[in-house]
mmCIF file of C-alpha atoms in Angstrom:
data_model
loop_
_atom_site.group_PDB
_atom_site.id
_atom_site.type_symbol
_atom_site.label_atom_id
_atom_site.label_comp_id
_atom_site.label_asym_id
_atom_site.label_seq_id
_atom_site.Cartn_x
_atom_site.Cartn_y
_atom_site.Cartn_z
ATOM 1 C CA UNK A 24 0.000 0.000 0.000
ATOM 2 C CA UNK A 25 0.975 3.831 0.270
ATOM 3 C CA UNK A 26 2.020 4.399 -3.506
ATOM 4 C CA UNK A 27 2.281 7.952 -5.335
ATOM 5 C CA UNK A 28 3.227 8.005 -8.552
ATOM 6 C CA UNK A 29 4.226 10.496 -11.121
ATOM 7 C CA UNK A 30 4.688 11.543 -14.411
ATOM 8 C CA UNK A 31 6.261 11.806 -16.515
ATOM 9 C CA UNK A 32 9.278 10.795 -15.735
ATOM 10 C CA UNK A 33 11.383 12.474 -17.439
ATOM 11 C CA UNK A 34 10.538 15.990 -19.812
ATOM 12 C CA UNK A 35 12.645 17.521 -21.836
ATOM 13 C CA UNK A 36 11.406 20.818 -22.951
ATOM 14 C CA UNK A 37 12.541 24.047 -24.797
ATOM 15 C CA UNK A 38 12.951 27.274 -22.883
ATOM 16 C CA UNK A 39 9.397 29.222 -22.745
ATOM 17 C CA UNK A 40 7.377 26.585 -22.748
ATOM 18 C CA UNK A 41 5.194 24.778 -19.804
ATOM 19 C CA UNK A 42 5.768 21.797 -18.663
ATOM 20 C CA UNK A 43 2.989 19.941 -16.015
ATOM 21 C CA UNK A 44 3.725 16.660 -13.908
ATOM 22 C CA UNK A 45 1.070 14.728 -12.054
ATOM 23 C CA UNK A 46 1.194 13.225 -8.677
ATOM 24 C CA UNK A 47 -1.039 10.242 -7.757
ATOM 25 C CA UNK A 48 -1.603 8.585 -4.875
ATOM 26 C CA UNK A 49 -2.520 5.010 -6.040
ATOM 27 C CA UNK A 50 -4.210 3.102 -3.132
ATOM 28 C CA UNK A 51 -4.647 5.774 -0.663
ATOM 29 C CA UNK A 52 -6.515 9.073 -0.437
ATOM 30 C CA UNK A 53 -4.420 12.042 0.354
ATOM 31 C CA UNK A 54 -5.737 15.840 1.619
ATOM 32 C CA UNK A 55 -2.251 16.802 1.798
ATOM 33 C CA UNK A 56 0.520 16.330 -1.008
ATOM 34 C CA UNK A 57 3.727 17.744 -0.798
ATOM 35 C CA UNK A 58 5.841 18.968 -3.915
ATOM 36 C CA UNK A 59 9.669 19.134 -3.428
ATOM 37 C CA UNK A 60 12.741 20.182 -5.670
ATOM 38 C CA UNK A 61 16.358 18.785 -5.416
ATOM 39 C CA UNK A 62 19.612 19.652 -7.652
ATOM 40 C CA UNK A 63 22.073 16.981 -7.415
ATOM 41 C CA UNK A 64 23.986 16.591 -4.433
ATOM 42 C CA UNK A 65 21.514 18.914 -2.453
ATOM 43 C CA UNK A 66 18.961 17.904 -0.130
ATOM 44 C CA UNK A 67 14.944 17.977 -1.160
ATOM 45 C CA UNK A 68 14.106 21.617 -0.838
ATOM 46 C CA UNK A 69 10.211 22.104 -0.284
ATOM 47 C CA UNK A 70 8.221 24.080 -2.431
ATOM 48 C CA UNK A 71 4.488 23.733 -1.705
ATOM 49 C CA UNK A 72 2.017 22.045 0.024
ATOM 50 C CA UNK A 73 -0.855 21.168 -1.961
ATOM 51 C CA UNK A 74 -4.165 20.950 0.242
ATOM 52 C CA UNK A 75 -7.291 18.963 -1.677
ATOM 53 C CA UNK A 76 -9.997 22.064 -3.083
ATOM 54 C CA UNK A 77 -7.705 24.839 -1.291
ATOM 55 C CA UNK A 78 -4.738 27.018 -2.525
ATOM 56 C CA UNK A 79 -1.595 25.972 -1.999
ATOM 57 C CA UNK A 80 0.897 27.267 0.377
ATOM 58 C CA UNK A 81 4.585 28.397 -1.260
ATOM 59 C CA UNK A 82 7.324 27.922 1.004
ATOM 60 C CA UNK A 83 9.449 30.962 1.283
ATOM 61 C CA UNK A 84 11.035 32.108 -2.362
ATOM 62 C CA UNK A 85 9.163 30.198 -4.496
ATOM 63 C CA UNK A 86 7.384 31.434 -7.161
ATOM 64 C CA UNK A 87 3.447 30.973 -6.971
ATOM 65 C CA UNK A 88 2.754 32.479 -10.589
ATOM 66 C CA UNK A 89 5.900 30.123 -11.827
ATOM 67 C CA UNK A 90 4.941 26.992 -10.236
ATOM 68 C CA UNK A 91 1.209 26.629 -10.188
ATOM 69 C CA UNK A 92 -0.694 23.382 -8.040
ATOM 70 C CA UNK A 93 -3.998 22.134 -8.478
ATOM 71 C CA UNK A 94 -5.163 19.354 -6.160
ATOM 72 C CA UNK A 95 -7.879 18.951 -7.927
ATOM 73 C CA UNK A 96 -8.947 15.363 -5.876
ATOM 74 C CA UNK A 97 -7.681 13.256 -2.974
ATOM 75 C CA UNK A 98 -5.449 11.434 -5.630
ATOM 76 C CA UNK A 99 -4.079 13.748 -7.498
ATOM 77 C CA UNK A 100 -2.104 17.167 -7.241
ATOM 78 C CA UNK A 101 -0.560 18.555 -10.545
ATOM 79 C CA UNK A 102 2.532 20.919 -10.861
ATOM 80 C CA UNK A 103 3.176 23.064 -13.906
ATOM 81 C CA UNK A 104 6.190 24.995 -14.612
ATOM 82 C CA UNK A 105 5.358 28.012 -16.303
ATOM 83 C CA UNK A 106 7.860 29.962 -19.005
ATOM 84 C CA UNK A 107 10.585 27.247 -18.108
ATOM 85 C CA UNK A 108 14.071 28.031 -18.588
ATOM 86 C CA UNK A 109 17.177 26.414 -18.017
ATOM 87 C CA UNK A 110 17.832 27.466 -14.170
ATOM 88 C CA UNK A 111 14.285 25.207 -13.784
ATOM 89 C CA UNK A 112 15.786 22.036 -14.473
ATOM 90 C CA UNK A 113 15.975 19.455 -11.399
ATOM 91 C CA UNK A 114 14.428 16.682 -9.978
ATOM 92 C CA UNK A 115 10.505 17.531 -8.947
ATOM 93 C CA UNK A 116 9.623 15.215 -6.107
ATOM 94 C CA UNK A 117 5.998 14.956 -4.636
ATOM 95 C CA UNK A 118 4.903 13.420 -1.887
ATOM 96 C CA UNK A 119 1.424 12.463 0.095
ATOM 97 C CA UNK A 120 0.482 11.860 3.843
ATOM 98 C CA UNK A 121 -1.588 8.850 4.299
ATOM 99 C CA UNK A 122 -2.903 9.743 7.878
ATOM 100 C CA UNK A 123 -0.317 9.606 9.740
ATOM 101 C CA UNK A 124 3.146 11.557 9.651
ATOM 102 C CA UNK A 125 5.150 9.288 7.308
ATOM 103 C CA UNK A 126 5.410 10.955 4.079
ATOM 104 C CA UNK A 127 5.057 8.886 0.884
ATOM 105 C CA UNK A 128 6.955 10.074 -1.970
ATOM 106 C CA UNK A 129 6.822 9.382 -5.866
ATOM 107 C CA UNK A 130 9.156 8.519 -8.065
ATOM 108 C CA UNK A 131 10.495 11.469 -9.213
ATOM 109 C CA UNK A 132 10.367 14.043 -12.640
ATOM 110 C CA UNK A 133 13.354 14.709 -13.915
ATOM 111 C CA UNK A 134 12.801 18.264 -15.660
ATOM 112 C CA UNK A 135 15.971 19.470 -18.617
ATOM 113 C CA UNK A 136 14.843 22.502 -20.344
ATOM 114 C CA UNK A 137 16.780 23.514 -23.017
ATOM 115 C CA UNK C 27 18.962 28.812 11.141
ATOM 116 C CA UNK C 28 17.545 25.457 11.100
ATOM 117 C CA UNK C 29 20.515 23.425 10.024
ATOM 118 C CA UNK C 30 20.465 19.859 9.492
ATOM 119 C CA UNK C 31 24.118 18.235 8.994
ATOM 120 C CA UNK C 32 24.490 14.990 7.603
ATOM 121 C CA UNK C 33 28.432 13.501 6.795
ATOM 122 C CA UNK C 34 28.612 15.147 3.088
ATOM 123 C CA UNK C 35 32.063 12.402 2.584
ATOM 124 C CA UNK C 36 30.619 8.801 1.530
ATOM 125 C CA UNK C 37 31.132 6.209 4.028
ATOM 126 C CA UNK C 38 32.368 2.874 2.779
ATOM 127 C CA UNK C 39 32.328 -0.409 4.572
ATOM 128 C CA UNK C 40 32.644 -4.079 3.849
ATOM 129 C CA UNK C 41 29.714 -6.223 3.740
ATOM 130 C CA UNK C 42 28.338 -7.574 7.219
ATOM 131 C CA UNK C 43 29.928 -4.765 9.270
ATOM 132 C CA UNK C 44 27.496 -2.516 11.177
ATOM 133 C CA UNK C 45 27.016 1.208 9.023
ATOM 134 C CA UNK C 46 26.119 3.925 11.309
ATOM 135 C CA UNK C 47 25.339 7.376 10.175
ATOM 136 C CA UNK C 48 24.641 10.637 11.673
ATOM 137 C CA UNK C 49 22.294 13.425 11.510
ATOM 138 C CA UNK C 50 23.102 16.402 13.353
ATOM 139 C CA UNK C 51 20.709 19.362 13.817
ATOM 140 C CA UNK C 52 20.426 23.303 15.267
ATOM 141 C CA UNK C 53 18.453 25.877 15.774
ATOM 142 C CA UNK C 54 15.505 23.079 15.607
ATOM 143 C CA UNK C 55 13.148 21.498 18.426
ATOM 144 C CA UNK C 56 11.765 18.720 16.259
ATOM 145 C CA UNK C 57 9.075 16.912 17.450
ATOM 146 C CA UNK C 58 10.025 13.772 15.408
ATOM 147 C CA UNK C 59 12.793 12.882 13.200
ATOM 148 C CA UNK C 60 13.057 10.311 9.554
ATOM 149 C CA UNK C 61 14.907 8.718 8.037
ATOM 150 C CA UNK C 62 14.880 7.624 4.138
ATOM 151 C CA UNK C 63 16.673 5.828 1.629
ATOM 152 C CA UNK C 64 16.679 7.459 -1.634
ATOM 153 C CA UNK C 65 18.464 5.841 -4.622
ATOM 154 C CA UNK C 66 20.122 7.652 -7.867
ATOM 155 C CA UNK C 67 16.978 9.022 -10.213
ATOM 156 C CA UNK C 68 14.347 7.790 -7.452
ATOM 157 C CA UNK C 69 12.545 9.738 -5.194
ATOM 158 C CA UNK C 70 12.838 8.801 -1.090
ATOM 159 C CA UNK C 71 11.602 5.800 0.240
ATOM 160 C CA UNK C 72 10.374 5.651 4.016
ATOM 161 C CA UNK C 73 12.467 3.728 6.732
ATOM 162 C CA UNK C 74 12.020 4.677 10.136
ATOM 163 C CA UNK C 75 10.597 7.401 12.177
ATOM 164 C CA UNK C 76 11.582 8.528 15.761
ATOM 165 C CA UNK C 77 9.643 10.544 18.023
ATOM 166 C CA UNK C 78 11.189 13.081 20.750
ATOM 167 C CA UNK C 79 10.601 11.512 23.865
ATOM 168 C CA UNK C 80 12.210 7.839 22.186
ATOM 169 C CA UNK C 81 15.183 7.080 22.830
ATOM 170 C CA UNK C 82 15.594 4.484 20.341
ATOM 171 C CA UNK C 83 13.773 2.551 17.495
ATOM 172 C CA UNK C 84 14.525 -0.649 15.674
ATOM 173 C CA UNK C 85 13.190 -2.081 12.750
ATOM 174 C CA UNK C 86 14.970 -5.527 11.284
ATOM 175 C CA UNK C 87 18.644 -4.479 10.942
ATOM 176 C CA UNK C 88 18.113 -0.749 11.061
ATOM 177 C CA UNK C 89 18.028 0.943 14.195
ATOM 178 C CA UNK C 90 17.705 4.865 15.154
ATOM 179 C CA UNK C 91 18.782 6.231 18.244
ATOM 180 C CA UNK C 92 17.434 10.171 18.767
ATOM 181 C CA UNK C 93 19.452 12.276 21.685
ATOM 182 C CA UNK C 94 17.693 15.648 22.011
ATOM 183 C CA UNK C 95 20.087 17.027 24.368
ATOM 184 C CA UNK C 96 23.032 16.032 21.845
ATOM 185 C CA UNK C 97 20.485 17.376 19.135
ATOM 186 C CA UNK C 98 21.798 14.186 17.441
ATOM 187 C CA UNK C 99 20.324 10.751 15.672
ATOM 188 C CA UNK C 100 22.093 7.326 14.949
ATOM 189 C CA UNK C 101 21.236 5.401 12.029
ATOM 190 C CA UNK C 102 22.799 1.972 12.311
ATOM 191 C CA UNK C 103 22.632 -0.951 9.365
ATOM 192 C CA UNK C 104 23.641 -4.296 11.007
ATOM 193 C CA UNK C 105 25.034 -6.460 9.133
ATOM 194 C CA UNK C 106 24.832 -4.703 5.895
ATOM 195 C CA UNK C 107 24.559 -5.940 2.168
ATOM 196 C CA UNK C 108 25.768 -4.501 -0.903
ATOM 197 C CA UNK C 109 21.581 -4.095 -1.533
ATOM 198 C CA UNK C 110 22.077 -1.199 1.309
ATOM 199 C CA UNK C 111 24.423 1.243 -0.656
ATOM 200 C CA UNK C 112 22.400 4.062 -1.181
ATOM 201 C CA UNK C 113 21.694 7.492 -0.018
ATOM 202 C CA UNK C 114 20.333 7.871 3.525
ATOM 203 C CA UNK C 115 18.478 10.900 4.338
ATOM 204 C CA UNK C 116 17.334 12.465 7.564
ATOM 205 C CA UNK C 117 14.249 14.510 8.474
ATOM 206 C CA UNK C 118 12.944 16.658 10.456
ATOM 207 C CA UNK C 119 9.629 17.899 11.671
ATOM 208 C CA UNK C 120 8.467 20.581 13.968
ATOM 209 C CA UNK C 121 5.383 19.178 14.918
ATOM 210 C CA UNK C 122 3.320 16.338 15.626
ATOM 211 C CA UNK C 123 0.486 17.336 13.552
ATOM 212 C CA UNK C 124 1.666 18.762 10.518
ATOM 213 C CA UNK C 125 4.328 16.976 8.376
ATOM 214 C CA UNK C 126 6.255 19.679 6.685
ATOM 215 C CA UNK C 127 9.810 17.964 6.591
ATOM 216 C CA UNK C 128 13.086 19.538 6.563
ATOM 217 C CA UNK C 129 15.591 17.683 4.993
ATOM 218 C CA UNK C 130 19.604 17.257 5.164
ATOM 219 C CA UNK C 131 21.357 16.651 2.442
ATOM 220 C CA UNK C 132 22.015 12.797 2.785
ATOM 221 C CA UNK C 133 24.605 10.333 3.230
ATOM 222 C CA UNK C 134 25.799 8.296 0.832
ATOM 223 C CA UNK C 135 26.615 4.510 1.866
ATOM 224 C CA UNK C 136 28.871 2.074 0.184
ATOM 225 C CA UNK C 137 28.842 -1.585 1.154
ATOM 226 C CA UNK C 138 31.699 -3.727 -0.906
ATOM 227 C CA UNK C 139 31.270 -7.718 -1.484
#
Protein backbone atom coordinates (compact mmCIF):
# COMPACT_ATOMS: atom_id res chain seq x y z
CA UNK A 1 0.00 0.00 0.00
CA UNK A 2 0.98 3.83 0.27
CA UNK A 3 2.02 4.40 -3.51
CA UNK A 4 2.28 7.95 -5.34
CA UNK A 5 3.23 8.01 -8.55
CA UNK A 6 4.23 10.50 -11.12
CA UNK A 7 4.69 11.54 -14.41
CA UNK A 8 6.26 11.81 -16.52
CA UNK A 9 9.28 10.79 -15.73
CA UNK A 10 11.38 12.47 -17.44
CA UNK A 11 10.54 15.99 -19.81
CA UNK A 12 12.64 17.52 -21.84
CA UNK A 13 11.41 20.82 -22.95
CA UNK A 14 12.54 24.05 -24.80
CA UNK A 15 12.95 27.27 -22.88
CA UNK A 16 9.40 29.22 -22.74
CA UNK A 17 7.38 26.59 -22.75
CA UNK A 18 5.19 24.78 -19.80
CA UNK A 19 5.77 21.80 -18.66
CA UNK A 20 2.99 19.94 -16.02
CA UNK A 21 3.73 16.66 -13.91
CA UNK A 22 1.07 14.73 -12.05
CA UNK A 23 1.19 13.22 -8.68
CA UNK A 24 -1.04 10.24 -7.76
CA UNK A 25 -1.60 8.58 -4.88
CA UNK A 26 -2.52 5.01 -6.04
CA UNK A 27 -4.21 3.10 -3.13
CA UNK A 28 -4.65 5.77 -0.66
CA UNK A 29 -6.51 9.07 -0.44
CA UNK A 30 -4.42 12.04 0.35
CA UNK A 31 -5.74 15.84 1.62
CA UNK A 32 -2.25 16.80 1.80
CA UNK A 33 0.52 16.33 -1.01
CA UNK A 34 3.73 17.74 -0.80
CA UNK A 35 5.84 18.97 -3.91
CA UNK A 36 9.67 19.13 -3.43
CA UNK A 37 12.74 20.18 -5.67
CA UNK A 38 16.36 18.79 -5.42
CA UNK A 39 19.61 19.65 -7.65
CA UNK A 40 22.07 16.98 -7.41
CA UNK A 41 23.99 16.59 -4.43
CA UNK A 42 21.51 18.91 -2.45
CA UNK A 43 18.96 17.90 -0.13
CA UNK A 44 14.94 17.98 -1.16
CA UNK A 45 14.11 21.62 -0.84
CA UNK A 46 10.21 22.10 -0.28
CA UNK A 47 8.22 24.08 -2.43
CA UNK A 48 4.49 23.73 -1.71
CA UNK A 49 2.02 22.05 0.02
CA UNK A 50 -0.86 21.17 -1.96
CA UNK A 51 -4.16 20.95 0.24
CA UNK A 52 -7.29 18.96 -1.68
CA UNK A 53 -10.00 22.06 -3.08
CA UNK A 54 -7.71 24.84 -1.29
CA UNK A 55 -4.74 27.02 -2.53
CA UNK A 56 -1.59 25.97 -2.00
CA UNK A 57 0.90 27.27 0.38
CA UNK A 58 4.59 28.40 -1.26
CA UNK A 59 7.32 27.92 1.00
CA UNK A 60 9.45 30.96 1.28
CA UNK A 61 11.04 32.11 -2.36
CA UNK A 62 9.16 30.20 -4.50
CA UNK A 63 7.38 31.43 -7.16
CA UNK A 64 3.45 30.97 -6.97
CA UNK A 65 2.75 32.48 -10.59
CA UNK A 66 5.90 30.12 -11.83
CA UNK A 67 4.94 26.99 -10.24
CA UNK A 68 1.21 26.63 -10.19
CA UNK A 69 -0.69 23.38 -8.04
CA UNK A 70 -4.00 22.13 -8.48
CA UNK A 71 -5.16 19.35 -6.16
CA UNK A 72 -7.88 18.95 -7.93
CA UNK A 73 -8.95 15.36 -5.88
CA UNK A 74 -7.68 13.26 -2.97
CA UNK A 75 -5.45 11.43 -5.63
CA UNK A 76 -4.08 13.75 -7.50
CA UNK A 77 -2.10 17.17 -7.24
CA UNK A 78 -0.56 18.55 -10.54
CA UNK A 79 2.53 20.92 -10.86
CA UNK A 80 3.18 23.06 -13.91
CA UNK A 81 6.19 25.00 -14.61
CA UNK A 82 5.36 28.01 -16.30
CA UNK A 83 7.86 29.96 -19.01
CA UNK A 84 10.58 27.25 -18.11
CA UNK A 85 14.07 28.03 -18.59
CA UNK A 86 17.18 26.41 -18.02
CA UNK A 87 17.83 27.47 -14.17
CA UNK A 88 14.28 25.21 -13.78
CA UNK A 89 15.79 22.04 -14.47
CA UNK A 90 15.97 19.45 -11.40
CA UNK A 91 14.43 16.68 -9.98
CA UNK A 92 10.50 17.53 -8.95
CA UNK A 93 9.62 15.21 -6.11
CA UNK A 94 6.00 14.96 -4.64
CA UNK A 95 4.90 13.42 -1.89
CA UNK A 96 1.42 12.46 0.10
CA UNK A 97 0.48 11.86 3.84
CA UNK A 98 -1.59 8.85 4.30
CA UNK A 99 -2.90 9.74 7.88
CA UNK A 100 -0.32 9.61 9.74
CA UNK A 101 3.15 11.56 9.65
CA UNK A 102 5.15 9.29 7.31
CA UNK A 103 5.41 10.95 4.08
CA UNK A 104 5.06 8.89 0.88
CA UNK A 105 6.95 10.07 -1.97
CA UNK A 106 6.82 9.38 -5.87
CA UNK A 107 9.16 8.52 -8.07
CA UNK A 108 10.50 11.47 -9.21
CA UNK A 109 10.37 14.04 -12.64
CA UNK A 110 13.35 14.71 -13.91
CA UNK A 111 12.80 18.26 -15.66
CA UNK A 112 15.97 19.47 -18.62
CA UNK A 113 14.84 22.50 -20.34
CA UNK A 114 16.78 23.51 -23.02
CA UNK B 1 18.96 28.81 11.14
CA UNK B 2 17.54 25.46 11.10
CA UNK B 3 20.52 23.43 10.02
CA UNK B 4 20.47 19.86 9.49
CA UNK B 5 24.12 18.23 8.99
CA UNK B 6 24.49 14.99 7.60
CA UNK B 7 28.43 13.50 6.80
CA UNK B 8 28.61 15.15 3.09
CA UNK B 9 32.06 12.40 2.58
CA UNK B 10 30.62 8.80 1.53
CA UNK B 11 31.13 6.21 4.03
CA UNK B 12 32.37 2.87 2.78
CA UNK B 13 32.33 -0.41 4.57
CA UNK B 14 32.64 -4.08 3.85
CA UNK B 15 29.71 -6.22 3.74
CA UNK B 16 28.34 -7.57 7.22
CA UNK B 17 29.93 -4.76 9.27
CA UNK B 18 27.50 -2.52 11.18
CA UNK B 19 27.02 1.21 9.02
CA UNK B 20 26.12 3.93 11.31
CA UNK B 21 25.34 7.38 10.18
CA UNK B 22 24.64 10.64 11.67
CA UNK B 23 22.29 13.43 11.51
CA UNK B 24 23.10 16.40 13.35
CA UNK B 25 20.71 19.36 13.82
CA UNK B 26 20.43 23.30 15.27
CA UNK B 27 18.45 25.88 15.77
CA UNK B 28 15.50 23.08 15.61
CA UNK B 29 13.15 21.50 18.43
CA UNK B 30 11.77 18.72 16.26
CA UNK B 31 9.07 16.91 17.45
CA UNK B 32 10.02 13.77 15.41
CA UNK B 33 12.79 12.88 13.20
CA UNK B 34 13.06 10.31 9.55
CA UNK B 35 14.91 8.72 8.04
CA UNK B 36 14.88 7.62 4.14
CA UNK B 37 16.67 5.83 1.63
CA UNK B 38 16.68 7.46 -1.63
CA UNK B 39 18.46 5.84 -4.62
CA UNK B 40 20.12 7.65 -7.87
CA UNK B 41 16.98 9.02 -10.21
CA UNK B 42 14.35 7.79 -7.45
CA UNK B 43 12.55 9.74 -5.19
CA UNK B 44 12.84 8.80 -1.09
CA UNK B 45 11.60 5.80 0.24
CA UNK B 46 10.37 5.65 4.02
CA UNK B 47 12.47 3.73 6.73
CA UNK B 48 12.02 4.68 10.14
CA UNK B 49 10.60 7.40 12.18
CA UNK B 50 11.58 8.53 15.76
CA UNK B 51 9.64 10.54 18.02
CA UNK B 52 11.19 13.08 20.75
CA UNK B 53 10.60 11.51 23.86
CA UNK B 54 12.21 7.84 22.19
CA UNK B 55 15.18 7.08 22.83
CA UNK B 56 15.59 4.48 20.34
CA UNK B 57 13.77 2.55 17.50
CA UNK B 58 14.52 -0.65 15.67
CA UNK B 59 13.19 -2.08 12.75
CA UNK B 60 14.97 -5.53 11.28
CA UNK B 61 18.64 -4.48 10.94
CA UNK B 62 18.11 -0.75 11.06
CA UNK B 63 18.03 0.94 14.19
CA UNK B 64 17.71 4.87 15.15
CA UNK B 65 18.78 6.23 18.24
CA UNK B 66 17.43 10.17 18.77
CA UNK B 67 19.45 12.28 21.68
CA UNK B 68 17.69 15.65 22.01
CA UNK B 69 20.09 17.03 24.37
CA UNK B 70 23.03 16.03 21.84
CA UNK B 71 20.49 17.38 19.14
CA UNK B 72 21.80 14.19 17.44
CA UNK B 73 20.32 10.75 15.67
CA UNK B 74 22.09 7.33 14.95
CA UNK B 75 21.24 5.40 12.03
CA UNK B 76 22.80 1.97 12.31
CA UNK B 77 22.63 -0.95 9.36
CA UNK B 78 23.64 -4.30 11.01
CA UNK B 79 25.03 -6.46 9.13
CA UNK B 80 24.83 -4.70 5.90
CA UNK B 81 24.56 -5.94 2.17
CA UNK B 82 25.77 -4.50 -0.90
CA UNK B 83 21.58 -4.09 -1.53
CA UNK B 84 22.08 -1.20 1.31
CA UNK B 85 24.42 1.24 -0.66
CA UNK B 86 22.40 4.06 -1.18
CA UNK B 87 21.69 7.49 -0.02
CA UNK B 88 20.33 7.87 3.52
CA UNK B 89 18.48 10.90 4.34
CA UNK B 90 17.33 12.46 7.56
CA UNK B 91 14.25 14.51 8.47
CA UNK B 92 12.94 16.66 10.46
CA UNK B 93 9.63 17.90 11.67
CA UNK B 94 8.47 20.58 13.97
CA UNK B 95 5.38 19.18 14.92
CA UNK B 96 3.32 16.34 15.63
CA UNK B 97 0.49 17.34 13.55
CA UNK B 98 1.67 18.76 10.52
CA UNK B 99 4.33 16.98 8.38
CA UNK B 100 6.26 19.68 6.68
CA UNK B 101 9.81 17.96 6.59
CA UNK B 102 13.09 19.54 6.56
CA UNK B 103 15.59 17.68 4.99
CA UNK B 104 19.60 17.26 5.16
CA UNK B 105 21.36 16.65 2.44
CA UNK B 106 22.01 12.80 2.78
CA UNK B 107 24.61 10.33 3.23
CA UNK B 108 25.80 8.30 0.83
CA UNK B 109 26.61 4.51 1.87
CA UNK B 110 28.87 2.07 0.18
CA UNK B 111 28.84 -1.59 1.15
CA UNK B 112 31.70 -3.73 -0.91
CA UNK B 113 31.27 -7.72 -1.48
Amino acid sequence: GAVVSQHPSRVICKSGTSVKIECRSLDFQATTMFWYRQFPKQSLMLMATSNEGSKATYEQGVEKDKFLINHASLTLSTLTVTSAHPEDSSFYICSAVQGGNEQFFGPGTRLTVL
Amino acid sequence: SQKIEQNSEALNIQEGKTATLTCNYTNYSPAYLQWYRQDPGRGPVFLLLIRENEKEKRKERLKVTFDTTLKQSLFHITASQPADSATYLCALAPGSGYSTLTFGKGTMLLVSP
